[in-house]
PDB file of C-alpha atoms in Angstrom:
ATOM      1  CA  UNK A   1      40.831  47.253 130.015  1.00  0.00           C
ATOM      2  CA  UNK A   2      40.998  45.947 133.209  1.00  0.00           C
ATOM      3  CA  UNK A   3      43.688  43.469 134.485  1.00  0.00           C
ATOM      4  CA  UNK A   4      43.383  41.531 137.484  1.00  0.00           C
ATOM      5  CA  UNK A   5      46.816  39.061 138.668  1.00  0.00           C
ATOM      6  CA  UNK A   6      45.930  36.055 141.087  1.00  0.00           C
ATOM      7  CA  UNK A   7      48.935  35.489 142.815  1.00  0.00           C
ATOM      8  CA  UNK A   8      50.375  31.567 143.301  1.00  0.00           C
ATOM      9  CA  UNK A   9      52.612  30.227 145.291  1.00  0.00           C
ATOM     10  CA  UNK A  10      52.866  26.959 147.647  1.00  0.00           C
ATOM     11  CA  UNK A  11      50.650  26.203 150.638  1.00  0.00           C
ATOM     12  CA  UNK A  12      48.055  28.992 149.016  1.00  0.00           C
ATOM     13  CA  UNK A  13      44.124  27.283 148.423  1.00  0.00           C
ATOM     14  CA  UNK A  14      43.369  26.603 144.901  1.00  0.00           C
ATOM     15  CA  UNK A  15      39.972  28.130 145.177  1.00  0.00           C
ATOM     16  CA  UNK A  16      41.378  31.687 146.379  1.00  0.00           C
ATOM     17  CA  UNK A  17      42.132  31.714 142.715  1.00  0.00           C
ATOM     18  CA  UNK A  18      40.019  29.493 140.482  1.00  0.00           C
ATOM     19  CA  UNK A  19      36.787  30.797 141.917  1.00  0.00           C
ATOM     20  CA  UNK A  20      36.836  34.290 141.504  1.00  0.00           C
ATOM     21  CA  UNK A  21      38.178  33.716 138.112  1.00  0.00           C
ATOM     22  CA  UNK A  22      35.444  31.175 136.924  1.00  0.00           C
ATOM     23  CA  UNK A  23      32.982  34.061 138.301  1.00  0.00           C
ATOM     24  CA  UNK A  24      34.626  36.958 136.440  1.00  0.00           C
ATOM     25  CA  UNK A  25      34.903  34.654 133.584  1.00  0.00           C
ATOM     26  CA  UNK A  26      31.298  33.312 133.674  1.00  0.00           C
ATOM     27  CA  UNK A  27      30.335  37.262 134.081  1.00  0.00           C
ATOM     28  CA  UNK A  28      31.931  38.525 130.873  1.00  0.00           C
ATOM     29  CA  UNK A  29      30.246  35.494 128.979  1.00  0.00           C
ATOM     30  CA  UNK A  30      26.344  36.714 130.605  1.00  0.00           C
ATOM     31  CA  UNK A  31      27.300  39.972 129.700  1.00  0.00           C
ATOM     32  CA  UNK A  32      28.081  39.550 125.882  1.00  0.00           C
ATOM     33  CA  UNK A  33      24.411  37.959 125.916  1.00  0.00           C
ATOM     34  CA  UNK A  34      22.752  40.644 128.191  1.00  0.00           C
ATOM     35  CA  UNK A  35      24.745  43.621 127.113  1.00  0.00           C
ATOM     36  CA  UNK A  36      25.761  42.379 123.665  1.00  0.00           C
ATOM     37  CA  UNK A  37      28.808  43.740 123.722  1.00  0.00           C
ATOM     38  CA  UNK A  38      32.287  42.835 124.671  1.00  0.00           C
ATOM     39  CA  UNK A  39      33.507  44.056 128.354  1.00  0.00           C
ATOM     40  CA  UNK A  40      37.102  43.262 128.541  1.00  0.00           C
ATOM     41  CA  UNK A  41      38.579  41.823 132.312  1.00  0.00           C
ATOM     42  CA  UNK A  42      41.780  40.075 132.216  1.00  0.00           C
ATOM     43  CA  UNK A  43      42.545  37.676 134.359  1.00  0.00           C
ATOM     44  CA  UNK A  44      45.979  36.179 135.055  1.00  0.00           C
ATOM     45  CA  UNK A  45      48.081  33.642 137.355  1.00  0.00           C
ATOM     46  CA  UNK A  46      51.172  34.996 138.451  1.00  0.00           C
ATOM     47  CA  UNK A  47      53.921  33.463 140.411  1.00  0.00           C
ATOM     48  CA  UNK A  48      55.476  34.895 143.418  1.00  0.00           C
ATOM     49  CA  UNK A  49      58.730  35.092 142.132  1.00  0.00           C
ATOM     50  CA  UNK A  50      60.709  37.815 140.656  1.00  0.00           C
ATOM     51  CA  UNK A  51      61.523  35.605 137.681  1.00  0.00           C
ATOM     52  CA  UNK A  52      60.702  32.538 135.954  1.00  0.00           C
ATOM     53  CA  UNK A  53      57.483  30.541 135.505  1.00  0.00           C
ATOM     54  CA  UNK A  54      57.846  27.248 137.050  1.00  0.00           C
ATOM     55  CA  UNK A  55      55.137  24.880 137.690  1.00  0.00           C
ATOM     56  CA  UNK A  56      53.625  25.694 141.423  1.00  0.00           C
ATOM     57  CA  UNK A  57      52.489  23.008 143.902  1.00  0.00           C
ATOM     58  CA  UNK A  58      49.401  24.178 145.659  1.00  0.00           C
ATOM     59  CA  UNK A  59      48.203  23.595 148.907  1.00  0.00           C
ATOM     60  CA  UNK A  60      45.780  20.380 147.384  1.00  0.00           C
ATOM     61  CA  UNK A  61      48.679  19.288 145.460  1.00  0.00           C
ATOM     62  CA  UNK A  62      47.425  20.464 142.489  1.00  0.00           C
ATOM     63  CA  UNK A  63      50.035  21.919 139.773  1.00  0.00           C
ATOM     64  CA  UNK A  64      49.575  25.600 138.230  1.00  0.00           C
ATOM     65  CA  UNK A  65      51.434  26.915 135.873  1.00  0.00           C
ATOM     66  CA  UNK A  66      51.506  30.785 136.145  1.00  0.00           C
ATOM     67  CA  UNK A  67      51.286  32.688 132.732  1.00  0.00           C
ATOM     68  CA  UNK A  68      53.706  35.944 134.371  1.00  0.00           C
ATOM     69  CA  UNK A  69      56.036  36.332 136.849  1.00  0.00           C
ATOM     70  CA  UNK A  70      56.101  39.660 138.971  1.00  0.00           C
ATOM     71  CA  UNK A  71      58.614  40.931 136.782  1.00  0.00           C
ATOM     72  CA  UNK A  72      57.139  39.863 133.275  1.00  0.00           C
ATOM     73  CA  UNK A  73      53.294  40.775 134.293  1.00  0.00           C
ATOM     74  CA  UNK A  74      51.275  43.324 133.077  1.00  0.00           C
ATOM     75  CA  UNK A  75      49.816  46.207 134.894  1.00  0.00           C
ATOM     76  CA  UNK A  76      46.980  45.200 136.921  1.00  0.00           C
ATOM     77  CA  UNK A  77      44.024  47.151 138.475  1.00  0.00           C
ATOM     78  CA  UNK A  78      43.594  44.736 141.301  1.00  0.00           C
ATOM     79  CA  UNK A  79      45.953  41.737 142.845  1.00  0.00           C
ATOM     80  CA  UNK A  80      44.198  38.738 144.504  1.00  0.00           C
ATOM     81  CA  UNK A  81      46.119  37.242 147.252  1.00  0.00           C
ATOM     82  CA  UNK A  82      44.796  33.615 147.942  1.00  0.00           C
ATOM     83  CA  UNK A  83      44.674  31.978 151.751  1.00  0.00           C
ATOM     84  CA  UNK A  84      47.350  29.607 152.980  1.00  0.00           C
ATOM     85  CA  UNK A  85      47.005  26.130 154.135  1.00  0.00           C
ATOM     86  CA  UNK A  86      48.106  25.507 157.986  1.00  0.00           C
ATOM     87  CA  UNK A  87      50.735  28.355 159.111  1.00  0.00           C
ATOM     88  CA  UNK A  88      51.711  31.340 157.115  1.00  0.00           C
ATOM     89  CA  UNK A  89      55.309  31.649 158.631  1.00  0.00           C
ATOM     90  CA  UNK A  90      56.945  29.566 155.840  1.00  0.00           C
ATOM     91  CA  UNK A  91      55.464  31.185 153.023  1.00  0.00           C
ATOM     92  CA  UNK A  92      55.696  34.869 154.661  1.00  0.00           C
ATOM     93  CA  UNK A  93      59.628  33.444 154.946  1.00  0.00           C
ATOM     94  CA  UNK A  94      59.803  31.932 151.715  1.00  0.00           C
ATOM     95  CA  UNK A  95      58.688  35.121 149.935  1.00  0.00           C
ATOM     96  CA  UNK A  96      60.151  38.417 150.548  1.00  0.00           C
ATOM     97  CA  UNK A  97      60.224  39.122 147.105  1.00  0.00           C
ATOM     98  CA  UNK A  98      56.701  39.117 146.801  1.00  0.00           C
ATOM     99  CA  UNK A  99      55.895  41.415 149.943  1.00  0.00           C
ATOM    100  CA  UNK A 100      58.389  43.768 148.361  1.00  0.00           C
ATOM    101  CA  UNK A 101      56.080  44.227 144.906  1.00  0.00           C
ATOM    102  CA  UNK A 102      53.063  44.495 147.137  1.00  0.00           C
ATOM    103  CA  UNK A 103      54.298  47.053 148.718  1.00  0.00           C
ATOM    104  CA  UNK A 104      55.537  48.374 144.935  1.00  0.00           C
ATOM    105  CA  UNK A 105      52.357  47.963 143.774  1.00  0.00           C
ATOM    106  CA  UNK A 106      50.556  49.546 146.704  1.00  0.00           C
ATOM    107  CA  UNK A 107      52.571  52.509 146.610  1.00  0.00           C
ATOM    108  CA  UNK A 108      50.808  52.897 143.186  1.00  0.00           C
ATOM    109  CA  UNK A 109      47.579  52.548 144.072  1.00  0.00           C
ATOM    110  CA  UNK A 110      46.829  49.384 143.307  1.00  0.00           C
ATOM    111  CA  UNK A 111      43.598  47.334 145.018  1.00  0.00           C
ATOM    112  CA  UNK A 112      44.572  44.965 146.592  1.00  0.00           C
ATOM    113  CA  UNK A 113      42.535  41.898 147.719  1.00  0.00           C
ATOM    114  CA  UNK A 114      43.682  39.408 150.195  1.00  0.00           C
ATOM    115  CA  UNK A 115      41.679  36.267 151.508  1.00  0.00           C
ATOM    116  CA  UNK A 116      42.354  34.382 155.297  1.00  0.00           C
ATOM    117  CA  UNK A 117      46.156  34.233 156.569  1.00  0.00           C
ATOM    118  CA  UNK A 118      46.768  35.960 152.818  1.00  0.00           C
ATOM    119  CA  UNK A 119      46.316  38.720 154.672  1.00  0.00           C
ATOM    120  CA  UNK A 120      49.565  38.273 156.496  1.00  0.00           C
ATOM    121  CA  UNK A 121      51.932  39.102 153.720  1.00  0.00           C
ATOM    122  CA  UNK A 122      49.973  42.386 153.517  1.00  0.00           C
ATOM    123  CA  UNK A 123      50.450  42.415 157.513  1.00  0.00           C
ATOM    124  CA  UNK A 124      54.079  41.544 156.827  1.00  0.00           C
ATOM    125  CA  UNK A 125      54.664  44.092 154.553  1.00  0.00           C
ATOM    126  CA  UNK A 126      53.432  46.650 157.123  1.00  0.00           C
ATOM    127  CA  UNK A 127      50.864  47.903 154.550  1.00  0.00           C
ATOM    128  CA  UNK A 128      47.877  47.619 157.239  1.00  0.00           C
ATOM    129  CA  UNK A 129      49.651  49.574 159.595  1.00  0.00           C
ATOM    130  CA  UNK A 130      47.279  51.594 161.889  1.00  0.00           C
ATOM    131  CA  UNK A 131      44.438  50.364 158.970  1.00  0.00           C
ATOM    132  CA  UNK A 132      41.439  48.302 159.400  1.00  0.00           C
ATOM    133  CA  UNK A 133      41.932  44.633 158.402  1.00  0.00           C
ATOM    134  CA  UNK A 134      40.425  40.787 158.752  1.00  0.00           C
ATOM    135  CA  UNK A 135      41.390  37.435 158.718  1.00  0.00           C
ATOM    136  CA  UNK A 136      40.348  33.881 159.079  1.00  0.00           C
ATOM    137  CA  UNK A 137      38.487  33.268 162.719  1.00  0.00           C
ATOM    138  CA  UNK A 138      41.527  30.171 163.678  1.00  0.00           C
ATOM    139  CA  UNK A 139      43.908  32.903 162.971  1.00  0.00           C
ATOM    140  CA  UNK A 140      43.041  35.821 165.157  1.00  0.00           C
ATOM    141  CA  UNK A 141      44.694  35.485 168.576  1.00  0.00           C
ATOM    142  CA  UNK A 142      48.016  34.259 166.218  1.00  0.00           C
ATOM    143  CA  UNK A 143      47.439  37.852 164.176  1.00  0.00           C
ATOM    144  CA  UNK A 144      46.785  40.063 166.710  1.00  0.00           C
ATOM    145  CA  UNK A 145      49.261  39.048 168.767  1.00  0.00           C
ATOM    146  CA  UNK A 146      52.280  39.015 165.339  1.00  0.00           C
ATOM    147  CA  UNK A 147      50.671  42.302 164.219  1.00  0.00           C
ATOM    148  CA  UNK A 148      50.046  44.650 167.126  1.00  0.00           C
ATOM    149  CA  UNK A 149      49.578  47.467 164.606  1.00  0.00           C
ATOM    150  CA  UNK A 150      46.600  46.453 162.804  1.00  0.00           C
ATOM    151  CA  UNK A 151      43.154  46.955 163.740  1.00  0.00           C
ATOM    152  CA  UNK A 152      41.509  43.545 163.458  1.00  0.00           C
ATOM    153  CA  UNK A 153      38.242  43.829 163.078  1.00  0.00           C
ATOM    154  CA  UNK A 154      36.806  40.386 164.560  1.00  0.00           C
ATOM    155  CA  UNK A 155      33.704  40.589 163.796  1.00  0.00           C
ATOM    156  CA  UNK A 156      33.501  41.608 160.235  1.00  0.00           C
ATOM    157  CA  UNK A 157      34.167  39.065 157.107  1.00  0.00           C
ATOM    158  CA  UNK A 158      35.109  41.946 154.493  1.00  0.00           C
ATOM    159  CA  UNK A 159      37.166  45.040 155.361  1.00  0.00           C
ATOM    160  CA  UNK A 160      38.185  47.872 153.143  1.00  0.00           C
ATOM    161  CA  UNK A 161      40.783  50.398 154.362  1.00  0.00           C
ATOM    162  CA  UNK A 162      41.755  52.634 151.249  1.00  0.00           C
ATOM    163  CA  UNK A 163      43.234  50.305 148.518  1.00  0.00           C
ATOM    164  CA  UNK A 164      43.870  47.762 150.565  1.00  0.00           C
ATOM    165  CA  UNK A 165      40.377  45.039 151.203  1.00  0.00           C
ATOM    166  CA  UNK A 166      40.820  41.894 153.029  1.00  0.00           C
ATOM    167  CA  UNK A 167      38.402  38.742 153.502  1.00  0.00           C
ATOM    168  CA  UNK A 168      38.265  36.614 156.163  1.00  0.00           C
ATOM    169  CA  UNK A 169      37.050  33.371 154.219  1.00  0.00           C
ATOM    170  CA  UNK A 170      36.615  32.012 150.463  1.00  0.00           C
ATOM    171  CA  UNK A 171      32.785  32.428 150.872  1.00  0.00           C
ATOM    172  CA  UNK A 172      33.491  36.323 151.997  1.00  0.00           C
ATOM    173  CA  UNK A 173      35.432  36.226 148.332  1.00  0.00           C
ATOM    174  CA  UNK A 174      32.590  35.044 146.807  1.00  0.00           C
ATOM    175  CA  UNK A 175      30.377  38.339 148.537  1.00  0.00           C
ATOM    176  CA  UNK A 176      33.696  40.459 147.031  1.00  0.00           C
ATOM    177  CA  UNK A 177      33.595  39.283 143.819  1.00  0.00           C
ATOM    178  CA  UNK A 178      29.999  39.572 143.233  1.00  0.00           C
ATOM    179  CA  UNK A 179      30.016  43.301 144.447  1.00  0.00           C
ATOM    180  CA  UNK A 180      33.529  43.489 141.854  1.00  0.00           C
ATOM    181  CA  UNK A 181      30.948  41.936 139.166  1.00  0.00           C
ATOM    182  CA  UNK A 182      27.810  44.411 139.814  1.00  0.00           C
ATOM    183  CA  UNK A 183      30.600  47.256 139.748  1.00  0.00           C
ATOM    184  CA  UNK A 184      32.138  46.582 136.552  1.00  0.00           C
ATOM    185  CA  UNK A 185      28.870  44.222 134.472  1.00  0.00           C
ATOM    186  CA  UNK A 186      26.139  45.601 136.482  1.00  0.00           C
ATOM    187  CA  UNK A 187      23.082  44.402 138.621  1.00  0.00           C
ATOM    188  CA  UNK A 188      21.425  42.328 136.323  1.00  0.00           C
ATOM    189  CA  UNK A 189      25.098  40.101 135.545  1.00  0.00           C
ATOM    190  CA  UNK A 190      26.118  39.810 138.737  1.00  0.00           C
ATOM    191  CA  UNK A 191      21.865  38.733 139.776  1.00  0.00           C
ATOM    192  CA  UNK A 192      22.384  35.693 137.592  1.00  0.00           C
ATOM    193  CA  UNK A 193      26.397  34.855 138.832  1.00  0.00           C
ATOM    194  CA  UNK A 194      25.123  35.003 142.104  1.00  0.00           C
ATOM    195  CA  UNK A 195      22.078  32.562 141.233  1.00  0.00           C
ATOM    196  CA  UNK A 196      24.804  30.326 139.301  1.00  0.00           C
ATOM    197  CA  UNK A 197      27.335  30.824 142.729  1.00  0.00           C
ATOM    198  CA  UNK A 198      25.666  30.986 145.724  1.00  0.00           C
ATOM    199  CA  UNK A 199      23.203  28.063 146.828  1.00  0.00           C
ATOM    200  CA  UNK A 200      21.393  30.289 149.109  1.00  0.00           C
ATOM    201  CA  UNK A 201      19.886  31.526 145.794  1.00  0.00           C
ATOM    202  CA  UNK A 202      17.270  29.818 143.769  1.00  0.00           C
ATOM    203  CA  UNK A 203      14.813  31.395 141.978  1.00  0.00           C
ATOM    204  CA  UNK A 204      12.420  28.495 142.121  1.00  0.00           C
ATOM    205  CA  UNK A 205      12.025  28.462 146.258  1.00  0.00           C
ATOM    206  CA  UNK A 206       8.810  29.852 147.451  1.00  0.00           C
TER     207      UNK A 206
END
């Protein structure tokens, strides 16, 4: 079975969770009709904290509730980290427990995906040390200059340095979790997510 934890906490972009969930969750319903069979892919929203499960206050003042905390969650194959809204500094400040498990969890072997200035508690951490990362565009100068260590790649949207994949915008999630889709459904699931996903693709264009 395979388990994938979004991770909330304040200031982070409700769509660095809900949309790669909808698409995983739209995927496992095409594949039941393609496939006609059941592929199981879990999908949970965990809190940044240690302990408890208190409503969280997102960055469009939405409310989540998250169904784990770190403690309580189950073992995941892959951890989404969502962007943050205006400067990281508070929430890389604000959550030193977290950076600690993502370091736990990297240790393991875990994948772990991070989107825009998400990539900073990775950064923080020290877990792209001498490793290949991205990040938003606004946010380069700011990165390069907090994280001397990491080799930001400008130019590319999606980087993958062993376990460890970052995206530099919610679209570039979008590209991830399609390729996550074909990799785990196959081609012809993720074909019609992407149709359903992506406005770029329509079927009916000449």
């Amino acid at each position: 079975m395979n388990v994938s934890l979004f991770v909330a906490y304040p200031r982070a972009l409700l769509t660095g969770l809900s949309l790669p969930m909808e698409m995983i969750r739209s995927a496992q319903s095409i594949a039941r009709m393609k496939l006609s069979r059941r592929l199981s892919w879990d999908c949970f929203v965990v809190t940044s904290e240690m302990t408890g499960k208190k409503p969280i206050k997102l960055s469009s003042g939405i409310k989540v509730l998250p169904e784990y905390s770190l403690n309580s969650a189950p073992i995941p194959q892959s951890i989404f980290i969502p962007p943050i809204w205006g400067s990281p500094e508070v929430v890389i400040r604000k959550n030193r427990p977290l950076i600690d498990w993502l370091i736990e969890q990297s240790n393991k072997g875990k994948e772990i995906i991070a989107t825009g200035t998400g990539v900073c508690l990775l950064a923080e951490a020290g877990l792209l040390n001498s490793k290949i990362a991205t990040t938003h565009w606004y946010y380069f100068d700011q990165f390069e200059k907090r994280y001397p260590k990491v080799n930001l790649k400008r130019a590319h949207f999606i980087t993958q340095d062993e376990n460890i994949i970052c995206t530099g915008s919610i679209n570039a999630l979008v590209d991830l979790t399609l390729y996550f889709i074909e990799r785990e459904f196959g081609k012809d699931v993720s074909q019609v997510i992407e149709q359903h996903y992506s406005h770029e693709i329509n079927p009916y264009t000449e």
